[in-house]
Amino acid sequence: MAAEVYYQAIGTLQSHSYLNNLNNHQKHQNNLVRLVARDFISSNGLSTRRSNRSGQRNCCVIQSLASQTSVVDPVLSPSRSNIGDTHKKSNEAALILIRHGESLWNEKNLFTGCVDVPLSKKGIDEAIEAGQRISSIPVDVIFTSALIRAQMTAMLAMTQHRRGKQVPIFMHNESEQARSWSQVFSEDTKKQSIPVIAAWQLNERMYGELQGLNKQETADRYGKEQVHEWRRSYDIPPPNGESLEMCAERAVAYFRDQIEPQLLSGKNVMISAHGNSLRSIIMYLDKLTSQEVISLELSTGIPMLYIFKEGRFIRRGSPIGPSEAGVYAYTRRLALYKQKLDDMFQ
């Protein structure tokens, strides 16, 4: 049932996005100067000194080859156009983080963890709304977990992007045959594509023997304090599951080894993942302590924007903003990119 809703949604989203963009064009254009002026980031910037903590272990990852990720639109991508000249000089790249929309087990109040459950109808709507919020932010490469709810969120969000010609394509590098069979032989098609890399290291925390159990019934059985400790402590795992610390080891290691180099090269990155894997990454980006991260709450389907510039990750707004203008204070480069998109719809 959820799959049917998903594919029906995919078939209609592009037309809805186009009409919404036309209706909102004038409003976006009028707000451009004000958005550029709101440059309040300096007080929020933090250093990205690398931790010597664990997470250096070798992981089996689904990697994207450099030749396969060079599939960005050469005309409108900031890294390839006149905007790109500014981009290269400032070494600025956008990083979008999205927690997947509500899943069918979220809806039923069940512990999900690494069980591969699709989005609910509400989750589909949340993913579409997330896409509308980031529709004017450039995306050159997408990373998702290996779980369908994160992948559905990323794909639905990208149907709303104003560069509608760009098509997300999953990279299959898990074997030589997979690489060979999924090759794209048209250079023009590559330029209109966005590589998508799925990695299990970005999966949700594995909840062990709690997976599939009702959260309220589990609290009644084991006690609220015990369940709260399993869910919200940093280093105490549920029975035969992962703690947040264990989840952070794999998620942060993957971010540093595979995603951060993309940002360093000037690529704009979107990550669609899960509450605990994203909390782990935000802990690294914002240099949170283990006590601070356990109180961090991430809403489903709400994007967060960071700017990577001069070796620093800078948070660009509140994840609870009611609109695109409320969530993001555009940098000059992003504002120029948005203006170029606005001009296309005149």
Short mmCIF file of C-alpha atoms in Angstrom, two decimals:
data_model
loop_
_atom_site.label_atom_id
_atom_site.label_comp_id
_atom_site.label_asym_id
_atom_site.label_seq_id
_atom_site.Cartn_x
_atom_site.Cartn_y
_atom_site.Cartn_z
CA MET A 1 0.00 0.00 0.00
CA ALA A 2 2.77 2.42 0.97
CA ALA A 3 4.69 1.54 -2.19
CA GLU A 4 1.62 2.32 -4.30
CA VAL A 5 1.22 5.70 -2.63
CA TYR A 6 4.92 6.36 -3.11
CA TYR A 7 4.91 5.74 -6.85
CA GLN A 8 1.67 7.67 -7.32
CA ALA A 9 3.28 10.58 -5.51
CA ILE A 10 6.38 10.41 -7.71
CA GLY A 11 4.19 10.65 -10.82
CA THR A 12 2.57 13.95 -9.79
CA LEU A 13 5.23 15.81 -7.84
CA GLN A 14 7.03 17.48 -10.72
CA SER A 15 3.91 19.26 -11.96
CA HIS A 16 3.00 20.43 -8.42
CA SER A 17 6.55 21.71 -7.93
CA TYR A 18 6.45 23.69 -11.19
CA LEU A 19 3.16 25.40 -10.33
CA ASN A 20 4.29 26.19 -6.79
CA ASN A 21 7.53 27.68 -8.07
CA LEU A 22 5.66 29.92 -10.53
CA ASN A 23 3.30 31.14 -7.82
CA ASN A 24 6.11 31.85 -5.39
CA HIS A 25 8.57 33.32 -7.88
CA GLN A 26 7.76 36.97 -7.27
CA LYS A 27 7.88 36.54 -3.48
CA HIS A 28 11.31 34.86 -3.66
CA GLN A 29 12.66 37.60 -5.90
CA ASN A 30 11.46 40.37 -3.58
CA ASN A 31 13.04 38.66 -0.59
CA LEU A 32 16.43 38.10 -2.24
CA VAL A 33 18.13 41.32 -1.11
CA ARG A 34 16.86 40.88 2.43
CA LEU A 35 18.05 37.28 2.57
CA VAL A 36 21.53 38.17 1.35
CA ALA A 37 21.77 40.90 3.99
CA ARG A 38 21.06 38.51 6.84
CA ASP A 39 24.61 37.46 7.41
CA PHE A 40 24.68 36.41 11.02
CA ILE A 41 26.85 33.34 10.80
CA SER A 42 30.10 34.51 12.33
CA SER A 43 28.96 33.91 15.90
CA ASN A 44 27.93 30.33 15.13
CA GLY A 45 31.07 29.12 13.35
CA LEU A 46 33.03 26.32 14.97
CA SER A 47 36.37 24.74 14.18
CA THR A 48 36.43 21.28 12.63
CA ARG A 49 39.47 19.87 14.36
CA ARG A 50 39.31 16.15 13.90
CA SER A 51 38.75 13.91 16.87
CA ASN A 52 41.21 11.15 17.65
CA ARG A 53 38.36 9.15 19.08
CA SER A 54 37.52 5.71 17.76
CA GLY A 55 36.01 5.50 14.30
CA GLN A 56 39.27 4.86 12.48
CA ARG A 57 38.38 1.26 11.80
CA ASN A 58 38.24 0.06 8.23
CA CYS A 59 34.69 -0.22 6.94
CA CYS A 60 33.19 -1.93 3.95
CA VAL A 61 31.62 1.02 2.16
CA ILE A 62 29.77 1.74 -1.03
CA GLN A 63 32.09 4.31 -2.56
CA SER A 64 31.58 6.53 -5.56
CA LEU A 65 34.39 6.81 -8.05
CA ALA A 66 35.50 10.32 -8.91
CA SER A 67 34.61 9.80 -12.55
CA GLN A 68 31.11 8.68 -11.61
CA THR A 69 30.36 11.61 -9.33
CA SER A 70 31.28 14.21 -11.95
CA VAL A 71 27.76 14.28 -13.32
CA VAL A 72 26.72 17.80 -12.34
CA ASP A 73 24.96 20.24 -14.67
CA PRO A 74 27.84 22.35 -16.07
CA VAL A 75 25.62 25.37 -16.65
CA LEU A 76 23.82 25.91 -13.37
CA SER A 77 25.91 24.14 -10.74
CA PRO A 78 27.76 26.75 -8.65
CA SER A 79 30.93 24.69 -8.92
CA ARG A 80 30.97 24.99 -12.73
CA SER A 81 29.57 28.44 -13.57
CA ASN A 82 30.44 32.05 -12.85
CA ILE A 83 28.96 31.39 -9.46
CA GLY A 84 31.47 28.57 -9.27
CA ASP A 85 34.35 31.05 -9.62
CA THR A 86 33.23 32.70 -6.40
CA HIS A 87 32.67 29.26 -4.95
CA LYS A 88 36.24 28.16 -5.65
CA LYS A 89 37.73 31.32 -4.23
CA SER A 90 35.73 31.04 -1.00
CA ASN A 91 35.89 27.24 -0.82
CA GLU A 92 32.22 27.24 0.16
CA ALA A 93 29.89 24.26 -0.04
CA ALA A 94 26.41 23.51 1.26
CA LEU A 95 25.62 20.54 3.49
CA ILE A 96 21.95 19.60 3.89
CA LEU A 97 20.90 17.12 6.59
CA ILE A 98 17.42 15.57 6.49
CA ARG A 99 15.98 13.03 8.91
CA HIS A 100 13.66 10.74 6.96
CA GLY A 101 9.91 11.34 7.06
CA GLU A 102 7.64 9.39 9.37
CA SER A 103 7.78 5.63 8.72
CA LEU A 104 4.94 3.13 9.06
CA TRP A 105 6.48 1.91 12.32
CA ASN A 106 6.90 5.47 13.62
CA GLU A 107 3.17 5.77 13.00
CA LYS A 108 2.54 2.60 15.03
CA ASN A 109 4.93 3.70 17.83
CA LEU A 110 7.22 0.70 17.30
CA PHE A 111 10.99 0.56 17.77
CA THR A 112 12.34 0.47 14.22
CA GLY A 113 16.15 0.62 14.34
CA CYS A 114 17.64 -1.18 11.35
CA VAL A 115 14.41 -2.86 10.22
CA ASP A 116 13.75 -1.68 6.67
CA VAL A 117 10.32 -0.01 6.89
CA PRO A 118 8.94 2.42 4.25
CA LEU A 119 7.42 5.84 4.80
CA SER A 120 3.86 6.41 5.91
CA LYS A 121 1.55 8.75 4.00
CA LYS A 122 2.50 11.49 6.47
CA GLY A 123 6.16 10.65 5.88
CA ILE A 124 5.71 11.05 2.13
CA ASP A 125 4.16 14.47 2.70
CA GLU A 126 7.02 15.43 5.03
CA ALA A 127 9.59 14.40 2.42
CA ILE A 128 7.85 16.50 -0.22
CA GLU A 129 7.74 19.50 2.11
CA ALA A 130 11.43 19.04 2.92
CA GLY A 131 12.16 19.12 -0.81
CA GLN A 132 10.23 22.35 -1.17
CA ARG A 133 12.30 23.92 1.61
CA ILE A 134 15.60 23.09 -0.10
CA SER A 135 14.43 23.54 -3.68
CA SER A 136 16.78 26.50 -4.27
CA ILE A 137 19.85 24.99 -2.58
CA PRO A 138 22.34 23.37 -4.99
CA VAL A 139 22.87 19.62 -4.64
CA ASP A 140 25.78 17.88 -6.39
CA VAL A 141 25.85 14.53 -4.58
CA ILE A 142 23.45 12.70 -2.24
CA PHE A 143 24.28 10.27 0.55
CA THR A 144 21.60 8.08 2.11
CA SER A 145 21.53 5.16 4.48
CA ALA A 146 20.88 1.69 3.12
CA LEU A 147 17.30 1.81 4.46
CA ILE A 148 14.30 2.52 2.23
CA ARG A 149 12.75 5.25 4.39
CA ALA A 150 15.85 7.44 4.04
CA GLN A 151 16.11 6.72 0.32
CA MET A 152 12.42 7.48 -0.28
CA THR A 153 12.85 10.78 1.58
CA ALA A 154 15.81 11.80 -0.57
CA MET A 155 14.12 10.88 -3.85
CA LEU A 156 10.81 12.55 -2.99
CA ALA A 157 12.63 15.67 -1.80
CA MET A 158 14.58 15.93 -5.05
CA THR A 159 11.40 15.81 -7.15
CA GLN A 160 10.70 19.27 -5.72
CA HIS A 161 14.07 20.76 -6.67
CA ARG A 162 13.85 23.63 -9.10
CA ARG A 163 16.61 22.11 -11.23
CA GLY A 164 14.11 19.49 -12.32
CA LYS A 165 16.31 18.30 -15.18
CA GLN A 166 18.75 16.74 -12.73
CA VAL A 167 17.91 13.10 -12.00
CA PRO A 168 19.21 11.28 -8.89
CA ILE A 169 20.96 8.04 -9.87
CA PHE A 170 22.03 5.41 -7.33
CA MET A 171 25.66 4.38 -7.70
CA HIS A 172 26.20 0.61 -7.51
CA ASN A 173 29.83 -0.06 -6.64
CA GLU A 174 29.25 -3.11 -4.44
CA SER A 175 30.72 -5.40 -7.11
CA GLU A 176 32.45 -5.20 -10.47
CA GLN A 177 29.33 -6.55 -12.18
CA ALA A 178 27.11 -3.96 -10.44
CA ARG A 179 29.43 -1.17 -11.57
CA SER A 180 29.54 -2.49 -15.12
CA TRP A 181 25.81 -3.02 -15.49
CA SER A 182 24.87 0.41 -14.08
CA GLN A 183 27.20 2.49 -16.25
CA VAL A 184 25.84 5.56 -18.04
CA PHE A 185 27.37 5.99 -21.50
CA SER A 186 25.95 9.39 -22.42
CA GLU A 187 28.00 12.36 -21.26
CA ASP A 188 24.98 14.63 -21.66
CA THR A 189 22.93 12.36 -19.40
CA LYS A 190 25.71 12.31 -16.81
CA LYS A 191 25.70 16.10 -16.73
CA GLN A 192 21.98 16.03 -15.92
CA SER A 193 22.36 13.48 -13.11
CA ILE A 194 23.12 13.56 -9.39
CA PRO A 195 24.98 10.57 -7.93
CA VAL A 196 23.36 8.91 -4.94
CA ILE A 197 25.54 6.83 -2.61
CA ALA A 198 23.88 4.47 -0.13
CA ALA A 199 25.90 3.41 2.91
CA TRP A 200 24.95 1.19 5.84
CA GLN A 201 27.18 3.30 8.10
CA LEU A 202 24.46 5.99 7.96
CA ASN A 203 21.78 3.53 9.11
CA GLU A 204 19.73 4.13 12.23
CA ARG A 205 21.03 2.84 15.54
CA MET A 206 20.41 -0.89 15.85
CA TYR A 207 17.92 -1.32 18.69
CA GLY A 208 18.61 -5.02 19.23
CA GLU A 209 15.85 -6.93 20.98
CA LEU A 210 13.64 -3.84 21.12
CA GLN A 211 13.11 -3.76 17.34
CA GLY A 212 9.46 -4.32 16.48
CA LEU A 213 8.25 -3.81 20.07
CA ASN A 214 5.67 -1.20 20.96
CA LYS A 215 7.37 1.63 22.86
CA GLN A 216 4.62 2.05 25.43
CA GLU A 217 4.31 -1.69 26.06
CA THR A 218 8.09 -1.91 26.43
CA ALA A 219 8.03 0.89 29.02
CA ASP A 220 5.26 -0.91 30.90
CA ARG A 221 7.28 -4.13 30.87
CA TYR A 222 10.76 -2.87 31.74
CA GLY A 223 9.90 0.44 33.41
CA LYS A 224 10.02 3.95 32.01
CA GLU A 225 13.42 4.72 33.54
CA GLN A 226 15.08 1.67 31.99
CA VAL A 227 13.62 2.34 28.53
CA HIS A 228 14.58 6.01 28.78
CA GLU A 229 18.15 4.97 29.63
CA TRP A 230 18.30 2.70 26.59
CA ARG A 231 16.90 5.41 24.32
CA ARG A 232 18.60 8.54 25.62
CA SER A 233 21.88 7.55 27.26
CA TYR A 234 25.09 7.94 25.27
CA ASP A 235 26.94 4.72 26.04
CA ILE A 236 24.31 2.22 27.29
CA PRO A 237 22.91 -0.03 24.53
CA PRO A 238 19.57 -1.86 24.59
CA PRO A 239 19.83 -5.68 24.81
CA ASN A 240 22.01 -6.89 21.91
CA GLY A 241 21.82 -3.47 20.25
CA GLU A 242 23.90 -0.34 19.71
CA SER A 243 24.42 2.62 21.99
CA LEU A 244 24.50 6.12 20.53
CA GLU A 245 28.27 6.03 21.04
CA MET A 246 28.56 2.90 18.90
CA CYS A 247 26.35 4.44 16.20
CA ALA A 248 28.50 7.59 16.26
CA GLU A 249 31.69 5.61 15.71
CA ARG A 250 30.53 4.28 12.35
CA ALA A 251 28.53 7.32 11.20
CA VAL A 252 31.21 9.92 12.00
CA ALA A 253 33.98 7.75 10.58
CA TYR A 254 32.04 7.47 7.31
CA PHE A 255 31.33 11.20 7.26
CA ARG A 256 35.00 12.04 7.71
CA ASP A 257 36.28 9.46 5.23
CA GLN A 258 33.68 9.71 2.45
CA ILE A 259 31.54 12.87 2.78
CA GLU A 260 33.91 15.51 4.09
CA PRO A 261 36.29 15.07 1.09
CA GLN A 262 33.32 15.85 -1.22
CA LEU A 263 32.75 19.12 0.66
CA LEU A 264 36.45 19.91 0.57
CA SER A 265 36.38 19.51 -3.21
CA GLY A 266 33.54 22.05 -3.43
CA LYS A 267 30.61 19.65 -3.89
CA ASN A 268 27.24 20.53 -2.34
CA VAL A 269 26.05 17.51 -0.35
CA MET A 270 22.68 16.27 0.91
CA ILE A 271 22.48 13.52 3.55
CA SER A 272 19.19 11.72 4.12
CA ALA A 273 19.50 9.51 7.17
CA HIS A 274 18.11 8.87 10.66
CA GLY A 275 17.71 10.45 14.05
CA ASN A 276 20.70 8.81 15.72
CA SER A 277 23.11 8.75 12.78
CA LEU A 278 22.39 12.44 12.14
CA ARG A 279 22.68 13.32 15.83
CA SER A 280 26.10 11.69 15.71
CA ILE A 281 27.16 13.76 12.70
CA ILE A 282 25.80 16.97 14.26
CA MET A 283 27.76 16.14 17.42
CA TYR A 284 30.88 16.15 15.24
CA LEU A 285 29.94 19.28 13.28
CA ASP A 286 28.91 21.35 16.33
CA LYS A 287 31.46 19.83 18.73
CA LEU A 288 28.77 18.78 21.18
CA THR A 289 29.58 16.84 24.32
CA SER A 290 28.06 13.43 25.03
CA GLN A 291 25.67 15.12 27.48
CA GLU A 292 24.61 17.75 24.96
CA VAL A 293 23.94 15.31 22.13
CA ILE A 294 21.58 13.09 24.13
CA SER A 295 19.17 16.01 24.50
CA LEU A 296 19.30 16.88 20.78
CA GLU A 297 15.96 16.24 19.08
CA LEU A 298 15.54 16.11 15.28
CA SER A 299 12.08 16.29 13.73
CA THR A 300 11.20 14.02 10.82
CA GLY A 301 11.37 15.65 7.41
CA ILE A 302 12.90 18.96 8.57
CA PRO A 303 16.10 19.90 6.69
CA MET A 304 19.08 21.55 8.36
CA LEU A 305 21.64 23.57 6.42
CA TYR A 306 25.35 23.93 7.13
CA ILE A 307 27.90 25.88 5.14
CA PHE A 308 31.40 24.45 4.88
CA LYS A 309 33.79 27.34 4.37
CA GLU A 310 37.49 27.78 5.08
CA GLY A 311 37.63 24.55 7.04
CA ARG A 312 34.65 25.37 9.25
CA PHE A 313 31.10 24.01 9.47
CA ILE A 314 28.66 26.84 10.06
CA ARG A 315 25.00 26.23 10.89
CA ARG A 316 22.78 28.52 8.82
CA GLY A 317 19.46 28.63 10.64
CA SER A 318 16.81 27.02 12.77
CA PRO A 319 15.46 23.59 11.82
CA ILE A 320 11.98 24.68 12.98
CA GLY A 321 11.65 27.73 10.73
CA PRO A 322 8.13 27.96 9.22
CA SER A 323 9.32 28.72 5.69
CA GLU A 324 12.34 28.66 3.43
CA ALA A 325 13.14 32.27 4.37
CA GLY A 326 12.84 31.44 8.06
CA VAL A 327 15.08 28.39 7.90
CA TYR A 328 17.88 29.76 5.78
CA ALA A 329 19.87 32.95 5.71
CA TYR A 330 21.41 32.70 2.27
CA THR A 331 25.07 33.24 1.68
CA ARG A 332 25.88 35.41 -1.33
CA ARG A 333 26.77 32.37 -3.43
CA LEU A 334 23.50 30.58 -2.60
CA ALA A 335 21.54 33.76 -3.28
CA LEU A 336 23.13 34.07 -6.71
CA TYR A 337 22.29 30.45 -7.45
CA LYS A 338 18.70 31.04 -6.36
CA GLN A 339 18.48 34.18 -8.51
CA LYS A 340 19.62 32.16 -11.51
CA LEU A 341 16.81 29.68 -10.85
CA ASP A 342 14.32 32.53 -10.45
CA ASP A 343 15.37 33.93 -13.83
CA MET A 344 14.56 30.62 -15.49
CA PHE A 345 10.89 30.94 -14.47
CA GLN A 346 10.38 34.52 -15.64
#
